[in-house]
mmCIF file of C-alpha atoms in Angstrom:
data_model
loop_
_atom_site.group_PDB
_atom_site.id
_atom_site.type_symbol
_atom_site.label_atom_id
_atom_site.label_comp_id
_atom_site.label_asym_id
_atom_site.label_seq_id
_atom_site.Cartn_x
_atom_site.Cartn_y
_atom_site.Cartn_z
ATOM 1 C CA MET A 1 390.964 13.044 181.749
ATOM 2 C CA THR A 2 388.516 11.378 184.079
ATOM 3 C CA THR A 3 386.104 8.508 183.552
ATOM 4 C CA LEU A 4 383.095 8.372 185.871
ATOM 5 C CA THR A 5 380.944 5.371 186.613
ATOM 6 C CA THR A 6 377.534 5.071 188.203
ATOM 7 C CA GLU A 7 375.242 2.173 188.880
ATOM 8 C CA ARG A 8 374.022 2.075 185.239
ATOM 9 C CA LEU A 9 376.337 4.402 183.319
ATOM 10 C CA ILE A 10 379.900 4.969 182.192
ATOM 11 C CA LEU A 11 380.909 8.573 181.443
ATOM 12 C CA THR A 12 384.071 8.880 179.342
ATOM 13 C CA PRO A 13 385.692 12.071 178.012
ATOM 14 C CA GLN A 14 384.533 12.483 174.422
ATOM 15 C CA THR A 15 386.903 11.218 171.744
ATOM 16 C CA THR A 16 386.863 11.035 167.938
ATOM 17 C CA GLY A 17 385.351 7.556 168.390
ATOM 18 C CA ASP A 18 382.153 9.307 169.498
ATOM 19 C CA LEU A 19 381.743 11.149 166.188
ATOM 20 C CA ASP A 20 379.146 8.846 164.590
ATOM 21 C CA PRO A 21 376.754 8.763 167.564
ATOM 22 C CA LEU A 22 377.217 12.524 168.038
ATOM 23 C CA ILE A 23 376.337 13.131 164.371
ATOM 24 C CA ALA A 24 373.195 11.053 164.865
ATOM 25 C CA LEU A 25 372.305 12.930 168.085
ATOM 26 C CA TRP A 26 372.899 16.464 166.712
ATOM 27 C CA GLY A 27 371.163 15.484 163.413
ATOM 28 C CA ASP A 28 367.968 14.566 165.284
ATOM 29 C CA ALA A 29 365.442 17.390 165.158
ATOM 30 C CA ALA A 30 363.646 15.961 168.222
ATOM 31 C CA PHE A 31 366.878 16.353 170.207
ATOM 32 C CA THR A 32 368.009 19.769 168.932
ATOM 33 C CA GLY A 33 364.525 21.224 169.016
ATOM 34 C CA GLN A 34 364.181 20.556 172.789
ATOM 35 C CA ILE A 35 367.236 22.767 173.421
ATOM 36 C CA GLY A 36 366.203 25.488 171.005
ATOM 37 C CA LEU A 37 368.695 24.672 168.220
ATOM 38 C CA SER A 38 368.575 23.459 164.639
ATOM 39 C CA ILE A 39 370.062 20.161 163.489
ATOM 40 C CA MET A 40 373.821 20.324 162.893
ATOM 41 C CA SER A 41 375.739 19.159 159.844
ATOM 42 C CA PRO A 42 378.361 16.441 160.284
ATOM 43 C CA GLU A 43 381.032 19.126 159.726
ATOM 44 C CA THR A 44 379.660 21.281 162.566
ATOM 45 C CA VAL A 45 379.463 18.267 164.849
ATOM 46 C CA TRP A 46 383.105 17.439 163.997
ATOM 47 C CA PHE A 47 384.225 20.970 164.923
ATOM 48 C CA ARG A 48 382.172 20.824 168.101
ATOM 49 C CA LEU A 49 383.765 17.500 169.026
ATOM 50 C CA LEU A 50 387.281 18.838 168.445
ATOM 51 C CA ARG A 51 386.403 21.812 170.669
ATOM 52 C CA ASP A 52 385.265 19.453 173.407
ATOM 53 C CA ILE A 53 388.394 17.280 173.157
ATOM 54 C CA GLY A 54 390.576 20.373 173.370
ATOM 55 C CA HIS A 55 388.618 21.568 176.360
ATOM 56 C CA TRP A 56 389.877 18.564 178.369
ATOM 57 C CA TRP A 57 393.474 19.436 177.502
ATOM 58 C CA VAL A 58 393.155 23.110 178.391
ATOM 59 C CA PHE A 59 390.945 22.990 181.474
ATOM 60 C CA GLY A 60 391.151 19.394 182.696
ATOM 61 C CA TYR A 61 387.388 18.985 182.425
ATOM 62 C CA GLY A 62 384.820 18.938 179.669
ATOM 63 C CA ASN A 63 382.082 16.847 178.099
ATOM 64 C CA TRP A 64 381.641 13.151 178.823
ATOM 65 C CA ALA A 65 379.955 10.675 176.489
ATOM 66 C CA ILE A 66 377.198 8.853 178.420
ATOM 67 C CA ARG A 67 377.001 5.134 177.782
ATOM 68 C CA ARG A 68 374.829 2.471 179.356
ATOM 69 C CA ARG A 69 377.002 -0.052 181.179
ATOM 70 C CA GLU A 70 374.876 -3.082 180.234
ATOM 71 C CA ASP A 71 375.231 -2.702 176.438
ATOM 72 C CA ASP A 72 377.499 0.290 175.786
ATOM 73 C CA ALA A 73 374.619 2.181 174.115
ATOM 74 C CA PHE A 74 375.471 5.874 173.510
ATOM 75 C CA LEU A 75 372.839 7.931 175.378
ATOM 76 C CA GLY A 76 374.154 11.496 175.023
ATOM 77 C CA SER A 77 376.548 13.790 176.859
ATOM 78 C CA VAL A 78 377.017 15.695 180.083
ATOM 79 C CA GLY A 79 379.805 18.042 180.986
ATOM 80 C CA VAL A 80 381.427 20.900 182.868
ATOM 81 C CA PHE A 81 382.928 23.461 180.581
ATOM 82 C CA ASN A 82 383.882 27.045 179.895
ATOM 83 C CA TYR A 83 382.753 27.892 176.329
ATOM 84 C CA ARG A 84 383.088 31.668 176.855
ATOM 85 C CA ARG A 85 379.644 32.040 175.253
ATOM 86 C CA ASP A 86 378.550 35.411 173.942
ATOM 87 C CA LEU A 87 375.893 35.690 176.635
ATOM 88 C CA GLU A 88 374.317 38.776 178.130
ATOM 89 C CA PRO A 89 375.079 38.750 181.034
ATOM 90 C CA ALA A 90 378.160 36.594 180.720
ATOM 91 C CA PHE A 91 378.613 33.492 182.840
ATOM 92 C CA ASP A 92 380.943 34.016 185.773
ATOM 93 C CA ALA A 93 381.453 30.344 186.689
ATOM 94 C CA PRO A 94 381.921 27.042 184.876
ATOM 95 C CA GLU A 95 378.886 25.919 182.887
ATOM 96 C CA VAL A 96 377.196 22.520 183.187
ATOM 97 C CA GLY A 97 375.281 21.023 180.302
ATOM 98 C CA TRP A 98 373.531 17.777 179.403
ATOM 99 C CA GLY A 99 371.554 16.170 176.618
ATOM 100 C CA LEU A 100 370.189 12.713 176.016
ATOM 101 C CA ALA A 101 368.741 11.201 172.865
ATOM 102 C CA PRO A 102 364.913 11.242 173.137
ATOM 103 C CA ALA A 103 364.812 7.411 173.185
ATOM 104 C CA PHE A 104 366.458 7.548 176.631
ATOM 105 C CA HIS A 105 364.245 10.175 178.234
ATOM 106 C CA GLY A 106 362.193 9.442 181.317
ATOM 107 C CA GLN A 107 364.422 6.610 182.612
ATOM 108 C CA GLY A 108 366.518 8.581 185.162
ATOM 109 C CA TYR A 109 369.677 8.483 183.058
ATOM 110 C CA ALA A 110 370.019 12.240 182.808
ATOM 111 C CA PHE A 111 369.767 12.760 186.564
ATOM 112 C CA GLU A 112 372.217 9.907 187.177
ATOM 113 C CA ALA A 113 374.776 11.341 184.714
ATOM 114 C CA LEU A 114 374.295 14.942 185.884
ATOM 115 C CA THR A 115 374.702 13.900 189.520
ATOM 116 C CA ALA A 116 377.966 12.138 188.679
ATOM 117 C CA ALA A 117 379.273 15.211 186.841
ATOM 118 C CA LEU A 118 378.269 17.587 189.637
ATOM 119 C CA ASN A 119 379.806 15.312 192.317
ATOM 120 C CA HIS A 120 383.014 15.387 190.311
ATOM 121 C CA ALA A 121 382.820 19.202 189.968
ATOM 122 C CA ASP A 122 382.268 19.531 193.740
ATOM 123 C CA ALA A 123 384.997 17.138 194.908
ATOM 124 C CA ALA A 124 387.730 16.800 192.284
ATOM 125 C CA LEU A 125 387.456 20.198 190.645
ATOM 126 C CA ASP A 126 386.620 22.054 193.869
ATOM 127 C CA LEU A 127 384.067 24.215 192.089
ATOM 128 C CA ALA A 128 382.011 26.209 194.598
ATOM 129 C CA ARG A 129 379.467 27.278 191.945
ATOM 130 C CA THR A 130 378.313 26.126 188.537
ATOM 131 C CA VAL A 131 375.770 27.590 186.114
ATOM 132 C CA CYS A 132 373.592 26.379 183.236
ATOM 133 C CA MET A 133 371.324 27.852 180.641
ATOM 134 C CA ILE A 134 368.029 26.292 179.532
ATOM 135 C CA ASP A 135 365.491 27.187 176.848
ATOM 136 C CA PRO A 136 362.402 28.334 178.830
ATOM 137 C CA LYS A 137 360.219 25.937 176.800
ATOM 138 C CA ASN A 138 362.275 22.951 177.970
ATOM 139 C CA ALA A 139 360.283 22.138 181.124
ATOM 140 C CA PRO A 140 361.906 18.690 181.606
ATOM 141 C CA SER A 141 365.424 20.194 181.706
ATOM 142 C CA ILE A 142 364.290 22.899 184.125
ATOM 143 C CA ARG A 143 362.825 20.260 186.428
ATOM 144 C CA LEU A 144 366.013 18.185 186.170
ATOM 145 C CA ALA A 145 368.192 21.191 186.963
ATOM 146 C CA ARG A 146 366.101 22.012 190.024
ATOM 147 C CA ARG A 147 366.233 18.374 191.159
ATOM 148 C CA ALA A 148 370.050 18.524 190.811
ATOM 149 C CA GLY A 149 370.236 21.635 193.013
ATOM 150 C CA PHE A 150 370.128 24.499 190.486
ATOM 151 C CA ASP A 151 368.072 27.598 191.286
ATOM 152 C CA LEU A 152 366.984 30.428 189.044
ATOM 153 C CA TRP A 153 369.731 32.979 188.801
ATOM 154 C CA ARG A 154 368.427 35.323 186.040
ATOM 155 C CA GLU A 155 367.231 35.477 182.466
ATOM 156 C CA GLY A 156 369.854 35.890 179.809
ATOM 157 C CA LEU A 157 370.155 36.560 176.119
ATOM 158 C CA TYR A 158 372.003 34.143 173.828
ATOM 159 C CA ARG A 159 371.943 34.382 170.017
ATOM 160 C CA GLY A 160 368.953 36.662 170.252
ATOM 161 C CA GLU A 161 366.929 34.293 172.402
ATOM 162 C CA THR A 162 365.906 34.727 176.029
ATOM 163 C CA LEU A 163 367.085 31.816 178.182
ATOM 164 C CA ILE A 164 366.757 30.822 181.800
ATOM 165 C CA MET A 165 370.105 30.965 183.564
ATOM 166 C CA MET A 166 370.425 28.896 186.703
ATOM 167 C CA GLU A 167 373.148 28.473 189.367
ATOM 168 C CA ARG A 168 374.122 25.764 191.782
ATOM 169 C CA LEU A 169 376.217 26.283 194.893
ATOM 170 C CA ARG A 170 378.286 23.363 196.091
ATOM 171 C CA PRO A 171 376.428 21.772 198.978
#
């Protein structure tokens, strides 16, 4: 499991020690609403965390907790993963995802964390292509994805909702 560091951030593979901040994050309607989801119960967050921990053991990559270096504040998560989502059409490459608590938006943290994760995917994981899905109403995430090198791939259907599916080819 790999820890990544940037100028302002430390990205560590998620552990059970991240449960409380993840419960707060996924219980925040301002956070979940921006990605087209409802708030999650602590039990659901726990199961999600266990899935993410297991992901590291199976694939050697997964979700990182994003923390600010100066004060260890938990900002959110970013990751490379293969959730085998029930998408139409299905993803054919590893997925990249990110999410920061609303209090940390607009400060460049998401781009910094996403860039670190993508650099790791390109170099250490040797991934030629990654994909992501974004709620079409989430304009900030669409802009961030484009800034990070993602281009529109197609529209997709997930849980009855139309999503924007984007792809990024390794530079």
